[in-house]
Coordinates of C-alpha atoms in Angstrom, one line a residue:
M1 CA 34.2 -10.1 -126.3
D2 CA 31.1 -11.9 -124.6
K3 CA 31.0 -11.6 -120.8
T4 CA 30.7 -15.7 -120.6
M5 CA 34.3 -16.0 -122.1
K6 CA 35.5 -13.4 -120.0
V7 CA 34.5 -15.0 -116.9
R8 CA 35.4 -18.7 -118.0
P9 CA 39.2 -18.1 -117.5
L10 CA 39.1 -16.4 -114.2
L11 CA 36.9 -19.6 -113.2
F12 CA 39.7 -22.2 -114.5
A13 CA 42.2 -20.1 -112.5
V14 CA 40.1 -20.2 -109.1
L15 CA 39.5 -24.0 -109.7
V16 CA 43.2 -24.6 -110.3
A17 CA 44.1 -22.8 -107.0
V18 CA 41.4 -24.6 -104.9
I19 CA 42.6 -28.1 -106.3
S20 CA 46.1 -27.3 -105.7
M21 CA 45.5 -26.0 -102.0
S22 CA 43.3 -29.2 -101.3
S23 CA 46.0 -31.4 -102.7
C24 CA 48.6 -29.7 -100.3
S25 CA 46.3 -30.0 -97.3
K26 CA 45.8 -33.4 -98.0
Q27 CA 49.4 -34.5 -98.1
T28 CA 50.0 -32.5 -94.7
E29 CA 47.1 -34.1 -93.1
T30 CA 48.2 -37.8 -94.1
T31 CA 51.9 -37.4 -93.4
P32 CA 52.1 -40.0 -90.3
T33 CA 54.1 -38.6 -87.0
E34 CA 56.5 -41.3 -86.0
Q35 CA 56.1 -41.7 -82.2
K36 CA 59.4 -42.3 -80.0
K37 CA 59.5 -45.3 -77.8
H38 CA 59.1 -44.8 -74.4
L39 CA 61.2 -46.7 -71.7
E40 CA 60.6 -46.8 -68.0
V41 CA 63.7 -46.8 -65.6
V42 CA 63.0 -47.9 -62.0
L43 CA 66.1 -47.5 -59.6
R44 CA 66.9 -48.6 -56.2
S45 CA 67.0 -45.2 -54.8
Q46 CA 66.6 -41.4 -55.4
N47 CA 69.7 -40.5 -53.4
G48 CA 73.5 -41.1 -53.9
D49 CA 75.9 -39.9 -56.4
Y50 CA 76.2 -43.5 -57.8
W51 CA 72.3 -43.5 -59.2
K52 CA 72.6 -40.0 -60.2
T53 CA 75.5 -41.3 -62.8
V54 CA 73.5 -44.3 -63.6
K55 CA 70.7 -41.6 -64.5
I56 CA 73.2 -39.5 -66.3
G57 CA 74.2 -42.5 -68.4
A58 CA 70.7 -43.8 -69.1
E59 CA 70.0 -40.0 -70.3
V60 CA 72.9 -40.2 -72.7
A61 CA 71.9 -43.4 -74.1
A62 CA 68.1 -42.1 -74.5
K63 CA 69.4 -39.0 -76.7
E64 CA 71.6 -41.2 -78.6
F65 CA 68.7 -43.7 -79.6
D66 CA 66.0 -41.2 -79.6
V67 CA 63.9 -42.4 -76.8
T68 CA 62.0 -40.9 -73.9
L69 CA 62.4 -42.1 -70.3
D70 CA 60.7 -41.7 -67.0
F71 CA 62.6 -42.3 -63.7
R72 CA 61.2 -43.9 -60.6
A73 CA 62.9 -44.8 -57.3
P74 CA 61.7 -45.0 -53.8
G75 CA 63.4 -42.7 -51.5
D76 CA 65.4 -45.6 -49.3
E77 CA 67.1 -48.8 -50.9
A78 CA 65.4 -50.7 -48.0
D79 CA 62.0 -49.8 -49.3
V80 CA 61.4 -53.1 -51.3
K81 CA 57.4 -52.8 -51.4
G82 CA 57.8 -49.2 -52.5
Q83 CA 59.7 -50.3 -55.4
I84 CA 57.5 -53.2 -56.1
A85 CA 54.5 -50.5 -56.5
L86 CA 56.8 -48.5 -58.7
M87 CA 57.2 -51.4 -60.9
E88 CA 53.4 -51.9 -61.0
Q89 CA 53.0 -48.3 -62.0
S90 CA 55.7 -48.5 -64.7
I91 CA 54.0 -51.7 -66.2
N92 CA 50.4 -50.1 -66.1
S93 CA 51.8 -47.3 -68.1
G94 CA 52.5 -49.4 -71.1
P95 CA 56.0 -48.7 -71.9
D96 CA 58.0 -50.3 -74.7
A97 CA 60.5 -51.7 -72.3
I98 CA 61.5 -51.2 -68.7
V99 CA 65.1 -50.8 -67.0
L100 CA 64.9 -52.1 -63.4
A101 CA 67.6 -51.9 -60.6
P102 CA 65.9 -54.1 -58.3
N103 CA 66.1 -53.8 -54.5
S104 CA 65.5 -57.5 -53.8
Y105 CA 66.7 -60.6 -55.6
K106 CA 63.5 -62.7 -54.8
Q107 CA 60.8 -60.2 -54.2
L108 CA 61.1 -58.3 -57.5
S109 CA 60.8 -61.3 -59.2
E110 CA 57.1 -61.7 -59.5
V111 CA 56.7 -58.3 -61.1
V112 CA 59.2 -58.8 -63.5
N113 CA 57.2 -62.0 -64.4
D114 CA 54.1 -59.8 -64.8
A115 CA 55.9 -57.6 -67.2
S116 CA 57.0 -60.4 -69.4
I117 CA 53.2 -61.3 -69.6
R118 CA 52.5 -58.2 -71.0
G119 CA 55.0 -58.3 -73.6
I120 CA 57.1 -55.8 -71.8
P121 CA 60.8 -56.6 -71.8
V122 CA 62.8 -55.9 -68.5
I123 CA 66.5 -55.4 -68.5
T124 CA 68.0 -55.5 -64.9
I125 CA 71.1 -53.4 -64.0
D126 CA 73.4 -53.2 -61.0
S127 CA 71.7 -56.1 -59.3
E128 CA 69.7 -59.3 -60.6
V129 CA 66.4 -60.9 -59.9
E130 CA 65.1 -64.6 -59.4
T131 CA 63.6 -65.2 -62.6
R132 CA 64.6 -66.2 -66.5
K133 CA 62.1 -63.8 -67.6
A134 CA 64.6 -60.8 -67.3
K135 CA 66.1 -60.3 -70.9
S136 CA 69.5 -59.2 -69.6
F137 CA 71.5 -58.3 -66.4
I138 CA 74.0 -55.4 -66.6
G139 CA 76.7 -54.5 -63.9
A140 CA 79.6 -55.6 -62.2
N141 CA 80.5 -59.1 -60.6
N142 CA 79.7 -58.5 -56.8
Y143 CA 81.4 -61.7 -55.7
E144 CA 84.9 -60.5 -57.5
A145 CA 84.4 -56.9 -56.2
G146 CA 84.5 -58.6 -52.7
Q147 CA 87.4 -60.5 -53.2
L148 CA 89.0 -57.4 -54.8
A149 CA 88.4 -55.4 -51.5
G150 CA 89.7 -58.1 -49.5
K151 CA 92.9 -57.8 -51.5
Q152 CA 93.4 -54.2 -51.3
L153 CA 92.8 -54.6 -47.3
I154 CA 95.4 -57.4 -47.1
K155 CA 98.0 -55.1 -49.2
L156 CA 97.2 -52.3 -46.7
A157 CA 96.8 -53.8 -43.4
G158 CA 99.2 -57.1 -43.9
T159 CA 98.4 -60.8 -43.6
S160 CA 97.6 -60.7 -39.7
G161 CA 94.9 -58.4 -37.8
D162 CA 91.4 -57.8 -36.7
I163 CA 88.9 -56.7 -39.4
A164 CA 85.5 -55.7 -39.3
I165 CA 82.9 -55.4 -42.0
V166 CA 80.2 -52.7 -42.2
S167 CA 77.5 -54.1 -44.7
F168 CA 74.0 -52.7 -45.7
M169 CA 71.1 -55.2 -46.0
Q170 CA 71.1 -58.7 -44.5
G171 CA 69.9 -61.2 -47.3
E172 CA 70.4 -58.8 -50.3
R173 CA 71.8 -60.4 -53.0
N174 CA 74.6 -57.8 -53.9
T175 CA 75.4 -57.7 -50.1
E176 CA 75.8 -61.6 -49.9
L177 CA 77.9 -61.9 -53.0
R178 CA 80.4 -58.9 -51.8
E179 CA 80.7 -60.7 -48.6
Q180 CA 81.3 -64.2 -49.9
G181 CA 84.0 -62.7 -51.9
L182 CA 85.3 -61.0 -49.4
L183 CA 85.5 -63.6 -46.7
E184 CA 86.8 -66.2 -49.2
E185 CA 89.8 -63.7 -49.9
L186 CA 90.4 -63.4 -46.4
S187 CA 90.2 -66.9 -45.4
K188 CA 93.6 -67.4 -47.3
Y189 CA 95.3 -65.7 -44.4
P190 CA 95.1 -67.4 -41.1
G191 CA 96.5 -64.7 -39.2
V192 CA 93.8 -62.3 -40.3
K193 CA 90.1 -62.7 -38.1
V194 CA 86.9 -60.9 -39.0
I195 CA 85.7 -60.1 -35.4
D196 CA 82.8 -58.2 -36.3
K197 CA 79.9 -57.6 -39.1
V198 CA 77.2 -55.1 -38.9
Y199 CA 74.5 -53.9 -41.2
S200 CA 73.9 -50.2 -41.9
M201 CA 70.3 -50.7 -43.7
T202 CA 71.7 -48.0 -46.0
D203 CA 71.5 -45.4 -43.0
Y204 CA 74.7 -43.1 -42.9
E205 CA 74.2 -42.1 -39.4
L206 CA 73.6 -45.7 -38.4
A207 CA 76.8 -47.0 -40.2
A208 CA 78.7 -44.0 -38.5
Q209 CA 77.1 -45.2 -34.8
L210 CA 77.7 -48.9 -35.4
T211 CA 81.4 -47.7 -36.3
R212 CA 81.8 -45.9 -33.2
N213 CA 80.2 -48.9 -31.3
M214 CA 82.6 -51.4 -32.9
M215 CA 85.5 -49.1 -32.1
E216 CA 84.6 -48.9 -28.4
K217 CA 84.3 -52.4 -28.4
H218 CA 87.3 -53.8 -30.3
P219 CA 89.8 -50.9 -30.0
Q220 CA 92.6 -53.1 -31.2
L221 CA 90.8 -53.2 -34.7
D222 CA 93.2 -52.8 -37.5
G223 CA 91.0 -52.5 -40.7
I224 CA 87.3 -51.7 -41.7
V225 CA 85.5 -52.8 -45.1
A226 CA 82.4 -50.9 -45.9
L227 CA 80.4 -52.8 -48.5
N228 CA 78.2 -50.0 -50.2
E229 CA 78.3 -46.0 -50.5
I230 CA 76.4 -44.9 -47.5
S231 CA 78.1 -47.4 -45.2
S232 CA 81.3 -45.9 -46.7
I233 CA 80.8 -42.7 -46.0
G234 CA 79.4 -43.6 -42.5
V235 CA 82.4 -45.6 -41.5
A236 CA 84.8 -42.9 -42.7
H237 CA 83.4 -39.9 -41.0
A238 CA 83.2 -41.9 -37.6
I239 CA 86.9 -43.0 -38.0
Q240 CA 87.7 -39.4 -38.9
S241 CA 85.7 -38.1 -36.1
M242 CA 87.5 -40.5 -33.7
N243 CA 91.0 -39.5 -34.9
L244 CA 91.7 -43.0 -35.9
Q245 CA 92.6 -42.4 -39.4
D246 CA 96.2 -43.4 -39.1
K247 CA 95.5 -46.7 -37.4
V248 CA 92.4 -48.3 -39.0
K249 CA 92.7 -48.9 -42.7
I250 CA 89.3 -48.4 -44.7
I251 CA 88.3 -50.0 -47.9
T252 CA 85.1 -48.8 -49.2
F253 CA 82.8 -49.0 -52.1
D254 CA 81.9 -46.7 -55.1
S255 CA 83.5 -43.2 -55.9
T256 CA 81.2 -40.4 -54.6
S257 CA 83.0 -36.8 -54.5
E258 CA 82.8 -37.1 -50.7
E259 CA 84.7 -40.5 -50.8
L260 CA 87.1 -39.3 -53.2
E261 CA 88.0 -36.3 -51.0
L262 CA 88.0 -38.6 -47.8
L263 CA 90.5 -40.8 -49.8
Q264 CA 92.8 -37.5 -50.7
E265 CA 92.8 -36.8 -47.0
G266 CA 93.9 -40.3 -46.2
V267 CA 91.2 -41.2 -44.3
I268 CA 90.0 -43.8 -46.9
Q269 CA 92.8 -46.1 -48.1
A270 CA 91.2 -47.7 -51.2
T271 CA 87.8 -47.9 -52.9
I272 CA 86.5 -50.3 -55.0
I273 CA 84.7 -48.6 -58.1
Q274 CA 82.2 -50.0 -60.5
N275 CA 80.9 -48.2 -63.8
P276 CA 77.7 -46.6 -63.0
F277 CA 77.7 -44.4 -66.2
S278 CA 77.9 -47.7 -68.3
I279 CA 75.5 -49.4 -66.4
G280 CA 72.9 -46.8 -67.1
Y281 CA 73.9 -46.3 -70.6
L282 CA 73.9 -50.1 -71.5
G283 CA 70.7 -50.7 -69.5
V284 CA 68.9 -48.3 -71.9
K285 CA 70.8 -49.5 -75.2
N286 CA 69.8 -53.1 -74.4
A287 CA 66.2 -52.2 -73.7
V288 CA 65.8 -50.4 -77.0
E289 CA 67.0 -53.3 -79.0
A290 CA 65.0 -55.8 -76.9
S291 CA 61.8 -53.4 -77.7
N292 CA 63.0 -53.7 -81.3
G293 CA 62.9 -57.5 -81.2
K294 CA 66.5 -58.1 -81.3
K295 CA 68.5 -60.6 -79.2
V296 CA 70.4 -59.0 -76.1
P297 CA 73.3 -60.9 -74.4
S298 CA 72.2 -62.2 -71.2
R299 CA 74.9 -60.9 -69.2
V300 CA 77.2 -57.9 -69.5
D301 CA 80.0 -57.5 -66.9
T302 CA 80.9 -53.7 -66.7
G303 CA 83.8 -54.4 -64.4
I304 CA 85.3 -53.1 -61.3
K305 CA 88.6 -51.3 -60.2
A306 CA 90.3 -50.7 -56.9
I307 CA 91.2 -46.8 -56.6
D308 CA 94.0 -45.7 -54.4
L309 CA 95.8 -42.3 -53.8
G310 CA 98.5 -43.7 -56.0
N311 CA 96.2 -44.4 -59.1
M312 CA 93.1 -42.2 -59.1
F313 CA 94.7 -39.1 -61.1
W314 CA 95.7 -41.8 -63.9
S315 CA 93.7 -40.6 -67.2
D316 CA 91.9 -43.6 -67.5
N317 CA 90.8 -43.7 -63.9
Q318 CA 89.7 -40.2 -64.0
K319 CA 87.4 -41.1 -67.3
L320 CA 85.8 -43.8 -64.8
L321 CA 85.4 -41.4 -61.6
F322 CA 84.1 -38.7 -63.8
P323 CA 82.7 -40.1 -66.9
F324 CA 80.3 -37.1 -67.8
I325 CA 83.2 -34.5 -67.7
K326 CA 84.9 -33.8 -70.9

């Protein structure tokens, strides 16, 4: 056989192999890689069980909806300027959407407007901002939460007596709404007098010291309502340290492990809980939908509930208190 005839089949086989490899290589190179959506989550604070639970809810939603998250938060809820700076960083990072728990109703509105101008949808959680540019608000009705705290106090302390309020930040939206609801409820009972109101500025030690000062000034005090997590723990520890837990009825907010322990010990009589897991979860869910151009509800009420020693072990309440434990 001619040498040329022998070589031709070999050349043909090599050519087919090269074409086949080239084709496979081309297909691999041109397959598009789908990039996940990215969301920024800016919380009110890095600290506290409440915000840890909000974060867990957000992370569960991120996994379910296949998006990535970056969390930012100032060290203190009172650091409004710090949170504004973090929001600016989030906007400049070019996310698909932002979930924001604003530290100020008025002061965070401008930066939310800036995000809207850049086409970045903002979902607010826990507290609101003074702008219509936020796509949705997800959280509890704080006015009704204040009313519920008042009802619990009346049930425990009676329809007459001297009451004090330990709040957190004067002029802050959630503070004002809770105070309004509480005072509205207490005003129904002429025998109940609110004789003192102080602000802890989200400082546990300050809340404890203010409570001790109040008890020295008003030893006849029958009850105290503390309007946020940090104030609640400060008040409870101060009352416990003074051995006044059998005299002064305490109504608190939120459901940290420390508060629940103090509830079981009888230092706290009832606490008003929100649903931080759902707040975090729904914040991310609505942000994903908004980033996809879908219409989201303007408000989502995540509910409130009063927890006391009598109902804290009910199965439904256990799910609220420990949402991440199966």
